[in-house]
PDB file of C-alpha atoms in Angstrom:
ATOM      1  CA  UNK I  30     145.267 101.319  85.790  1.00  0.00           C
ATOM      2  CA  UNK I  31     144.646 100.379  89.398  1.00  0.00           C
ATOM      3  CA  UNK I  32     144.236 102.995  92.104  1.00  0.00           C
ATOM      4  CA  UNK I  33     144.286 102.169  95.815  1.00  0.00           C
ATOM      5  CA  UNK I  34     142.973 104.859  96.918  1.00  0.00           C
ATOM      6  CA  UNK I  35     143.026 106.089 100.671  1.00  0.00           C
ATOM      7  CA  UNK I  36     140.933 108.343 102.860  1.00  0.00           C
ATOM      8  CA  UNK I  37     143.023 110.380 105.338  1.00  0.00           C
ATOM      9  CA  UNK I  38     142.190 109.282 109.196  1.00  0.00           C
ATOM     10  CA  UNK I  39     140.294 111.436 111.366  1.00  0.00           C
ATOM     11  CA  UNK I  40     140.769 115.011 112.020  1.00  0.00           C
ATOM     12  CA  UNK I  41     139.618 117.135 114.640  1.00  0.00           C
ATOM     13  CA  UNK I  42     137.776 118.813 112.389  1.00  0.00           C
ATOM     14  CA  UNK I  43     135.945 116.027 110.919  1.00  0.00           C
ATOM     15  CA  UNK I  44     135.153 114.531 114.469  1.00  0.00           C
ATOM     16  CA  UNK I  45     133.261 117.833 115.165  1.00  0.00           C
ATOM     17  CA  UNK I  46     131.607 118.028 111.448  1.00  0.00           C
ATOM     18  CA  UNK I  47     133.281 120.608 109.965  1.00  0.00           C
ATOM     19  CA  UNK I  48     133.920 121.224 106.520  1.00  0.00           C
ATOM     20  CA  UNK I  49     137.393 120.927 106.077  1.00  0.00           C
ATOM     21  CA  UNK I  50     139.097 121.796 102.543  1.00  0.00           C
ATOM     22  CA  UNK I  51     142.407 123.554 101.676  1.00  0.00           C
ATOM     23  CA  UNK I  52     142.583 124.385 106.111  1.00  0.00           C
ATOM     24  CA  UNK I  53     145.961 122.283 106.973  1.00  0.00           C
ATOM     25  CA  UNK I  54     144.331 120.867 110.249  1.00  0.00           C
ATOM     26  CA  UNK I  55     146.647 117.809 111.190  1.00  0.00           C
ATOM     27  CA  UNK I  56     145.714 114.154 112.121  1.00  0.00           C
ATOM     28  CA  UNK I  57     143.883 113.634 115.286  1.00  0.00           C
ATOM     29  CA  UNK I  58     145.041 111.000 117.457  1.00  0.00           C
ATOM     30  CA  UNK I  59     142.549 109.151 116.694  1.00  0.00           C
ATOM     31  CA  UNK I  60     143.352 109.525 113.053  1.00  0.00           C
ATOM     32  CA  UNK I  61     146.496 108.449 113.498  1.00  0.00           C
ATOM     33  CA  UNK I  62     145.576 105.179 114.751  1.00  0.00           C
ATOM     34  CA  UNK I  63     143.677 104.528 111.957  1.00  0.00           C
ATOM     35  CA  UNK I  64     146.514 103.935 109.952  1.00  0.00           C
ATOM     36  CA  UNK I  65     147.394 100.372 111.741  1.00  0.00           C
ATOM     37  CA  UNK I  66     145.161  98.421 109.958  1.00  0.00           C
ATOM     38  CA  UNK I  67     145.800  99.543 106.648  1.00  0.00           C
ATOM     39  CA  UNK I  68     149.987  98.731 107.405  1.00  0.00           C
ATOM     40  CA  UNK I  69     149.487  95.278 106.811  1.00  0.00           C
ATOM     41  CA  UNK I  70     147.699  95.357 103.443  1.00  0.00           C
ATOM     42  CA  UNK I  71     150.161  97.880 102.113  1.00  0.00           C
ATOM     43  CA  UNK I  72     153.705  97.919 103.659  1.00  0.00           C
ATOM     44  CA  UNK I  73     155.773  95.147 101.726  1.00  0.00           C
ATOM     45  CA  UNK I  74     153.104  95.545  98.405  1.00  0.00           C
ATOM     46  CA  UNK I  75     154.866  97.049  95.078  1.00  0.00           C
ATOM     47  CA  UNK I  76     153.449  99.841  93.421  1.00  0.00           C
ATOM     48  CA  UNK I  77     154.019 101.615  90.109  1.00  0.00           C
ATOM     49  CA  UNK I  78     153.799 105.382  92.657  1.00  0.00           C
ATOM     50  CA  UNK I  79     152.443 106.285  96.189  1.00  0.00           C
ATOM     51  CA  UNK I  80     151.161 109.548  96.053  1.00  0.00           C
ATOM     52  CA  UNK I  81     149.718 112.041  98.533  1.00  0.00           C
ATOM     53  CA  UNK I  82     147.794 115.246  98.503  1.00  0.00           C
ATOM     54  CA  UNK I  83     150.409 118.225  99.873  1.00  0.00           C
ATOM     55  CA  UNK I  84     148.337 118.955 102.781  1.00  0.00           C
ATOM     56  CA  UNK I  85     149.348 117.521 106.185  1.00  0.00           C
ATOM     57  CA  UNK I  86     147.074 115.296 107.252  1.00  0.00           C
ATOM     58  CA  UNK I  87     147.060 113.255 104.267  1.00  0.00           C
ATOM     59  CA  UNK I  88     150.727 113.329 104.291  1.00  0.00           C
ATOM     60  CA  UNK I  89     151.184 112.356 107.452  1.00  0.00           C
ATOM     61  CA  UNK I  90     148.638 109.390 107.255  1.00  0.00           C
ATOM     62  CA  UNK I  91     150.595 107.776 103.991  1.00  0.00           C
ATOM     63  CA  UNK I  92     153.771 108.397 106.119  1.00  0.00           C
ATOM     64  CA  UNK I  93     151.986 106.194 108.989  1.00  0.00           C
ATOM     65  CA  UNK I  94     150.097 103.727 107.191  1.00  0.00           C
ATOM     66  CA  UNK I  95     152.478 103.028 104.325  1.00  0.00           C
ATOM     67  CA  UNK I  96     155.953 105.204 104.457  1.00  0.00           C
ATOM     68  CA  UNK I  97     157.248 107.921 101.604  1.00  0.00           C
ATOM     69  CA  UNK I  98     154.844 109.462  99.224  1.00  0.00           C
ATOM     70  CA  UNK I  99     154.979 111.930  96.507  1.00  0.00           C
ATOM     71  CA  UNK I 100     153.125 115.269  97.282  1.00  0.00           C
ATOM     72  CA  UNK I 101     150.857 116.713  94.700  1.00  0.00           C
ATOM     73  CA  UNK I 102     148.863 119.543  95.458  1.00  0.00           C
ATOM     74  CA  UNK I 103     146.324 118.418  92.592  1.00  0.00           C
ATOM     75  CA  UNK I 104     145.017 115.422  95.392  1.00  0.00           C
ATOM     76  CA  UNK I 105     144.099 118.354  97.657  1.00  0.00           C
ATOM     77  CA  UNK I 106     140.345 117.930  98.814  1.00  0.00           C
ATOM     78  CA  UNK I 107     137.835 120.851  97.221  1.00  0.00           C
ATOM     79  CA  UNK I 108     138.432 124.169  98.541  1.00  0.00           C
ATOM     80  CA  UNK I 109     135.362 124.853 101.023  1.00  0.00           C
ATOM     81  CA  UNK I 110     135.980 129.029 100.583  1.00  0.00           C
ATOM     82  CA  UNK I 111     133.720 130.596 102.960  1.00  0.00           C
ATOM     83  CA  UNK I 112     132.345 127.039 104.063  1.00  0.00           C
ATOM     84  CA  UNK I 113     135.809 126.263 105.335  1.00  0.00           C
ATOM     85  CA  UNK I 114     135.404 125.099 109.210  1.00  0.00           C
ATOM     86  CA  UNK I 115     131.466 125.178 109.513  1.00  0.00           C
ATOM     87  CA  UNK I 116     129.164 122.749 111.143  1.00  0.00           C
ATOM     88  CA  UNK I 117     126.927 121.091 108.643  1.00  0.00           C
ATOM     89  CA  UNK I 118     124.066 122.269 110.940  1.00  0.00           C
ATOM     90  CA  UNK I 119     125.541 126.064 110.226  1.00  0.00           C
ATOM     91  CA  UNK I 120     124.962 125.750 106.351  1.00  0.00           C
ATOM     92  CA  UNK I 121     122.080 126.903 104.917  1.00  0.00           C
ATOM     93  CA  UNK I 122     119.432 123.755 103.087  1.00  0.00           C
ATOM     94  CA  UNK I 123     120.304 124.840  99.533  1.00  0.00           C
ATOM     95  CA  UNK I 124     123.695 124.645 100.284  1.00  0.00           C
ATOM     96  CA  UNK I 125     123.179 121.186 102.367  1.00  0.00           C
ATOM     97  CA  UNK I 126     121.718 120.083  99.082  1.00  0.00           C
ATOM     98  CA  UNK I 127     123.969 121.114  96.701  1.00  0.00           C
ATOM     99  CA  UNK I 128     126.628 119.433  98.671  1.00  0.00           C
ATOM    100  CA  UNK I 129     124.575 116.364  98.739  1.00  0.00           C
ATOM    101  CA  UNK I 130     124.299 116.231  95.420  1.00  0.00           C
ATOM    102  CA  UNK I 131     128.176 117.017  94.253  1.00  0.00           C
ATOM    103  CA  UNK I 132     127.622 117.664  90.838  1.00  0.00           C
ATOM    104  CA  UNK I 133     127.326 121.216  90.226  1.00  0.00           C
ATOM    105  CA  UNK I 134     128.330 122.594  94.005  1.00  0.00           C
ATOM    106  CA  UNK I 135     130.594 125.845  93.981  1.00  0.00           C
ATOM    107  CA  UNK I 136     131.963 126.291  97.076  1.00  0.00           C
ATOM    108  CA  UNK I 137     130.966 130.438  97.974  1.00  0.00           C
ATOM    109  CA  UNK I 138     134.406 131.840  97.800  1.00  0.00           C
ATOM    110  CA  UNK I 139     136.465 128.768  96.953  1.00  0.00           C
ATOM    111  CA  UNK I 140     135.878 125.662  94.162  1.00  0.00           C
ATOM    112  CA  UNK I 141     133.797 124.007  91.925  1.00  0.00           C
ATOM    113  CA  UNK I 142     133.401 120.253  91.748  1.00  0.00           C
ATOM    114  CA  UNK I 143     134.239 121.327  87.865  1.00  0.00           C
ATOM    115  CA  UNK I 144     137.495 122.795  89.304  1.00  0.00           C
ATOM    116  CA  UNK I 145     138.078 119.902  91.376  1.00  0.00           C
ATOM    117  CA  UNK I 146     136.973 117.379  88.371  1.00  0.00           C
ATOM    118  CA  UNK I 147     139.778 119.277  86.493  1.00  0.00           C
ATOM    119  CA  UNK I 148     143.113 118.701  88.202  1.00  0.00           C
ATOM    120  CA  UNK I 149     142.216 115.458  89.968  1.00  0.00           C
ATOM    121  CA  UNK I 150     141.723 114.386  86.197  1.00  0.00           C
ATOM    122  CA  UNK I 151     144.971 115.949  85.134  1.00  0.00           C
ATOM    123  CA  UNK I 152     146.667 114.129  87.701  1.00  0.00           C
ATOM    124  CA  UNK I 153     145.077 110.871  86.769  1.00  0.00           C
ATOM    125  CA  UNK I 154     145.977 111.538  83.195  1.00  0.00           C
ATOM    126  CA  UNK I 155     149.708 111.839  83.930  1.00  0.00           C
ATOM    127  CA  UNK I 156     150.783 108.472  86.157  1.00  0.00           C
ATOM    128  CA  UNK I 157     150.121 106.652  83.689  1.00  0.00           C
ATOM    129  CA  UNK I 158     149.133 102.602  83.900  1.00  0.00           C
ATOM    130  CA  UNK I 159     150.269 100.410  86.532  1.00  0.00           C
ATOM    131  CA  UNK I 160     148.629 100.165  90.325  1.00  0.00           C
ATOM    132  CA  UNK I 161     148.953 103.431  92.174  1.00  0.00           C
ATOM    133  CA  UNK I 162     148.748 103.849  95.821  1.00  0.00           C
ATOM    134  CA  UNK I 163     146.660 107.556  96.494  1.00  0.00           C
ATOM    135  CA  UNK I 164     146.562 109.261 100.245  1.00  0.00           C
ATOM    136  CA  UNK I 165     144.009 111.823  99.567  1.00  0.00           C
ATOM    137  CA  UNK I 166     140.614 112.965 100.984  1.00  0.00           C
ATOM    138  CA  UNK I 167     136.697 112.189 100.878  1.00  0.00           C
ATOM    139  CA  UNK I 168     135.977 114.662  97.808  1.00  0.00           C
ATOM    140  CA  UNK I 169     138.568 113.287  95.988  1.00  0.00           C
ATOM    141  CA  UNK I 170     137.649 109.339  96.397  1.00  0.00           C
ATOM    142  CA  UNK I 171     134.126 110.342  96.035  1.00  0.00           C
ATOM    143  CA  UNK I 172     134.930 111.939  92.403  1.00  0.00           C
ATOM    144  CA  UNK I 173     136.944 109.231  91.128  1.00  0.00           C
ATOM    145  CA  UNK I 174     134.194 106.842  92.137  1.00  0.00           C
ATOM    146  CA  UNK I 175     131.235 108.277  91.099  1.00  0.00           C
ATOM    147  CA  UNK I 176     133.412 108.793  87.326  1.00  0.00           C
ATOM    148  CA  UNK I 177     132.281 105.564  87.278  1.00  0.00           C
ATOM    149  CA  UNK I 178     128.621 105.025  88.664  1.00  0.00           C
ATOM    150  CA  UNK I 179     129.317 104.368  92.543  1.00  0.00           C
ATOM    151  CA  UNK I 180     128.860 106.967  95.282  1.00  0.00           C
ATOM    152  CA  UNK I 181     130.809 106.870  97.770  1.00  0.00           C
ATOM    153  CA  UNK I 182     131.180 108.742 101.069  1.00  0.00           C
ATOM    154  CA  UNK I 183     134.469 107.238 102.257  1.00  0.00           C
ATOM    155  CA  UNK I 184     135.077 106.569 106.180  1.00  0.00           C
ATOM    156  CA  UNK I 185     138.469 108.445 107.385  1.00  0.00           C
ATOM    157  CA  UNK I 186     141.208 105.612 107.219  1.00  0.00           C
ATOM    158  CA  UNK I 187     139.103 103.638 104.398  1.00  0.00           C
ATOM    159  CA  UNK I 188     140.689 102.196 101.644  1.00  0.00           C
ATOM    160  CA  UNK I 189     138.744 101.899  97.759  1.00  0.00           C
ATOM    161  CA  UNK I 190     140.232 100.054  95.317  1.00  0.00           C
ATOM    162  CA  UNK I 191     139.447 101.058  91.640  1.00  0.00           C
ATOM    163  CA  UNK I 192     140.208  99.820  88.801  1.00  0.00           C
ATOM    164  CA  UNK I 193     139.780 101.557  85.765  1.00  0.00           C
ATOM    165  CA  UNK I 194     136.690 100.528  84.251  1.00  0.00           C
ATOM    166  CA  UNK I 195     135.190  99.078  87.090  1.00  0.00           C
ATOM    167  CA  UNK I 196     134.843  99.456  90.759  1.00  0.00           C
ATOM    168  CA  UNK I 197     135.748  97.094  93.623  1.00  0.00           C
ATOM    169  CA  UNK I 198     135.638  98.933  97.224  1.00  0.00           C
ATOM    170  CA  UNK I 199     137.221  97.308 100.192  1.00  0.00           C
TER     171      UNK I 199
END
């Protein structure tokens, strides 16, 4: 299996530093332009599915950067809770660290990386082989990459390719 998977473009939210989880806050326009550089690389390439998290702004970026995806709510990035739309300056140092660290964090009202480990791996489990195209947010990447050794803090707009069994980022 081959995943391509994509990092929604910028948000207003993430320009400012916010946490930003299950909050539908759309593209900026910024974000939006992101997508033209991934157009060439994708538009015209085959894949097995092109999937998207349900929430707008990843939606809305696959739209842009490669046309129709499938919505599944299981792509969604980890639901912040009571963190949702505060500065990372506004969080307290244990929970600073705990984010940091990924493993272990339970978002205070909201998920668990164990939660989130969960249905990303249930979707994963049911494509099936081939080489999947993924619109889907930081968290997400991040988890599928560090399932193999790698941690990564994806860029909005940045593409990851991974292959199962071993990592190649671009």
């Amino acid at each position: 299996m081959r995943l391509w998977l994509v990092r929604h473009g910028a948000t207003d939210w993430s320009e400012q530093g916010r946490l930003c989880g299950w909050t539908d806050i759309p593209l900026s326009p910024r974000g939006r332009s992101q997508a033209g550089p991934l157009q060439p690389r994708l538009r015209g390439r085959v894949f097995d599915g092109v999937w998207t998290s349900d929430l707008g702004r990843a939606s809305e970026f696959a739209r842009l950067a490669a046309g129709p995806a499938e919505a599944d709510r299981r792509l969604r990035e980890i639901d912040f809770g009571d963190l949702e739309g505060k500065l990372w300056r506004e969080c307290d140092r244990p929970t600073r660290d705990a984010l940091v660290r990924f493993d272990g964090f339970v978002a205070p009202g909201g998920e668990s990386v164990t939660q989130l480990e969960l249905r990303v791996g249930e979707f994963v489990s049911e494509i099936g082989s081939g080489e999947h195209l993924v619109f889907t947010h930081g968290g997400v990447v991040r988890l599928l990459t560090r399932w193999h050794g790698v941690v990564s803090h994806p860029a909005p707009g940045e593409l990851t390719i991974l292959e199962w069994g071993s990592i190649d980022g671009e």
